[in-house]
Amino acid sequence: GAVVSQHPSWVICKSGTSVKIECRSLDFQATTMFWYRQFPKQSLMLMATSNEGSKATYEQGVEKDKFLINHASLTLSTLTVTSAHPEDSSFYICSARGTGDNEKLFFGSGTQLSVL
Amino acid sequence: QKEVEQDPGPLSVPEGAIVSLNCTYSNSAFQYFMWYRQYSRKGPELLMYTYSSGNKEDGRFTAQVDKSSKYISLFIRDSQPSDSATYLCAMMKEQLTFGSGTQLTVLP
């Protein structure tokens, strides 16, 4: 199946710093990428949807100035958590959807963010 | 009421048992139905993908969709300890909506 690479897999940072998470589709072009957040023992919560070359669409309650999403190419989307605080600590997962046989949704391996 | 309801478990079964995982949904607009497996601190892995009522089989896994009852199931035959994970149902119209996940443990 299609491969989605997400980096880093684990990051620890100090409060107030910014963290960038990358999501790449390795063997297909992703017309749409999604960013999710998952707390322990809970399901995935959609944060935002990004289409290549356009602004991301954020879900209600998600601060777009805090969670900056850039989808500059058909194979790369980035999520930047700006001025991170301990309450931003969570598991962040990206997914990518292509076209044709790759129209299904494939997930990255996730990034565990811990803000001290 | 949530759009997708899934019993969170936890569910423990002995090795070799048949496992039945279920979800119900309320939105008849959902067109695609998926089951994902998620190991701890990993991204979800797509197991099964269907868009019509009926059964779809892939190895030890069978996905069942009943659109009239708004009910989907995943059956795992001859369950193995390596099947121990959280199983998420998911449904799509424009976006994917997940169930809360069922934590499964298969005991050796």
Short mmCIF file of N, CA, C and O in Angstrom, two decimals, chain A residues 36 38 41 43-44 46 49 59 91 93 97 104-105 107-109 112, chain B residues 36 38 41-44 46 49 88 92 94-96 98-100 103:
data_model
loop_
_atom_site.label_atom_id
_atom_site.label_comp_id
_atom_site.label_asym_id
_atom_site.label_seq_id
_atom_site.Cartn_x
_atom_site.Cartn_y
_atom_site.Cartn_z
N TYR A 36 -4.48 15.17 12.51
CA TYR A 36 -5.29 14.72 13.63
C TYR A 36 -4.50 14.87 14.92
O TYR A 36 -3.26 14.89 14.94
N GLN A 38 -4.55 13.07 18.91
CA GLN A 38 -5.10 11.94 19.65
C GLN A 38 -4.57 11.96 21.08
O GLN A 38 -3.36 11.92 21.30
N LYS A 41 -5.94 6.86 24.92
CA LYS A 41 -7.16 6.05 24.98
C LYS A 41 -8.36 6.77 24.36
O LYS A 41 -9.51 6.45 24.68
N SER A 43 -10.04 8.52 20.54
CA SER A 43 -9.94 8.38 19.10
C SER A 43 -9.27 9.60 18.50
O SER A 43 -8.93 10.56 19.19
N LEU A 44 -9.08 9.54 17.19
CA LEU A 44 -8.45 10.65 16.49
C LEU A 44 -9.43 11.80 16.33
O LEU A 44 -10.59 11.59 15.99
N LEU A 46 -9.99 15.23 14.22
CA LEU A 46 -9.52 15.99 13.07
C LEU A 46 -9.26 17.44 13.48
O LEU A 46 -10.12 18.08 14.07
N THR A 49 -7.83 20.25 7.52
CA THR A 49 -7.71 19.63 6.20
C THR A 49 -6.93 20.58 5.30
O THR A 49 -7.25 21.78 5.27
N GLU A 59 -10.89 22.78 11.84
CA GLU A 59 -12.10 22.37 12.55
C GLU A 59 -12.41 23.38 13.64
O GLU A 59 -11.53 24.12 14.12
N PHE A 91 -0.44 13.31 20.82
CA PHE A 91 0.02 12.51 19.69
C PHE A 91 -0.61 13.10 18.44
O PHE A 91 -1.83 13.17 18.33
N ILE A 93 -1.07 13.05 14.32
CA ILE A 93 -1.00 12.11 13.20
C ILE A 93 -1.46 12.80 11.93
O ILE A 93 -2.46 13.50 11.93
N ARG A 97 -4.42 11.59 1.25
CA ARG A 97 -5.31 10.94 0.29
C ARG A 97 -4.91 11.37 -1.12
O ARG A 97 -4.73 12.55 -1.38
N LYS A 104 -7.87 6.06 -1.06
CA LYS A 104 -8.04 5.73 0.34
C LYS A 104 -7.13 6.64 1.18
O LYS A 104 -6.24 7.29 0.68
N LEU A 105 -7.40 6.61 2.48
CA LEU A 105 -6.64 7.45 3.39
C LEU A 105 -5.53 6.62 4.04
O LEU A 105 -5.80 5.57 4.62
N PHE A 107 -2.13 6.74 6.71
CA PHE A 107 -1.69 7.51 7.85
C PHE A 107 -0.18 7.45 8.02
O PHE A 107 0.47 6.44 7.72
N GLY A 108 0.36 8.54 8.54
CA GLY A 108 1.73 8.54 9.01
C GLY A 108 1.82 7.80 10.34
O GLY A 108 0.81 7.39 10.91
N SER A 109 3.03 7.64 10.82
CA SER A 109 3.26 6.86 12.04
C SER A 109 3.04 7.68 13.31
O SER A 109 3.09 7.13 14.40
N GLN A 112 4.73 12.03 18.75
CA GLN A 112 4.41 12.29 20.15
C GLN A 112 5.11 13.57 20.58
O GLN A 112 6.33 13.64 20.58
N TYR B 36 -9.50 0.33 10.79
CA TYR B 36 -8.07 0.57 10.99
C TYR B 36 -7.61 -0.15 12.25
O TYR B 36 -8.36 -0.31 13.21
N GLN B 38 -4.60 0.10 15.15
CA GLN B 38 -3.61 1.03 15.67
C GLN B 38 -2.89 0.40 16.86
O GLN B 38 -3.52 0.08 17.87
N ARG B 41 1.06 4.13 20.22
CA ARG B 41 1.99 5.18 19.78
C ARG B 41 2.39 5.01 18.32
O ARG B 41 3.51 5.34 17.91
N LYS B 42 1.46 4.48 17.51
CA LYS B 42 1.68 4.36 16.08
C LYS B 42 0.48 4.93 15.35
O LYS B 42 -0.61 5.06 15.91
N GLY B 43 0.67 5.28 14.08
CA GLY B 43 -0.45 5.73 13.28
C GLY B 43 -1.35 4.58 12.90
O GLY B 43 -0.94 3.42 12.88
N PRO B 44 -2.62 4.84 12.61
CA PRO B 44 -3.55 3.78 12.22
C PRO B 44 -3.14 3.14 10.90
O PRO B 44 -2.66 3.81 9.99
N LEU B 46 -4.60 0.86 7.72
CA LEU B 46 -5.84 0.46 7.07
C LEU B 46 -5.91 -1.06 6.92
O LEU B 46 -5.01 -1.67 6.35
N TYR B 49 -11.60 -1.93 3.64
CA TYR B 49 -12.20 -0.75 3.01
C TYR B 49 -13.36 -1.24 2.16
O TYR B 49 -13.16 -2.04 1.25
N LEU B 88 -10.17 0.69 15.09
CA LEU B 88 -11.01 1.87 14.86
C LEU B 88 -11.87 1.67 13.62
O LEU B 88 -11.34 1.33 12.56
N MET B 92 -16.76 7.63 5.85
CA MET B 92 -16.42 8.82 5.10
C MET B 92 -17.57 9.30 4.21
O MET B 92 -18.23 8.49 3.55
N GLU B 94 -17.30 13.42 2.97
CA GLU B 94 -16.14 14.20 2.51
C GLU B 94 -14.94 13.99 3.42
O GLU B 94 -13.79 14.03 2.99
N GLN B 95 -15.21 13.82 4.69
CA GLN B 95 -14.14 13.62 5.68
C GLN B 95 -14.34 12.30 6.38
O GLN B 95 -15.43 11.72 6.36
N LEU B 96 -13.27 11.87 7.02
CA LEU B 96 -13.33 10.61 7.75
C LEU B 96 -13.78 10.87 9.18
O LEU B 96 -13.26 11.75 9.85
N PHE B 98 -14.20 8.91 12.80
CA PHE B 98 -13.75 7.71 13.49
C PHE B 98 -14.67 7.34 14.64
O PHE B 98 -15.25 8.20 15.29
N GLY B 99 -14.76 6.04 14.90
CA GLY B 99 -15.29 5.58 16.17
C GLY B 99 -14.23 5.78 17.23
O GLY B 99 -13.09 6.16 16.95
N SER B 100 -14.60 5.52 18.47
CA SER B 100 -13.68 5.77 19.58
C SER B 100 -12.61 4.70 19.70
O SER B 100 -11.64 4.88 20.41
N GLN B 103 -10.23 -1.55 22.23
CA GLN B 103 -8.94 -2.13 22.60
C GLN B 103 -9.08 -3.64 22.72
O GLN B 103 -9.87 -4.13 23.53
#
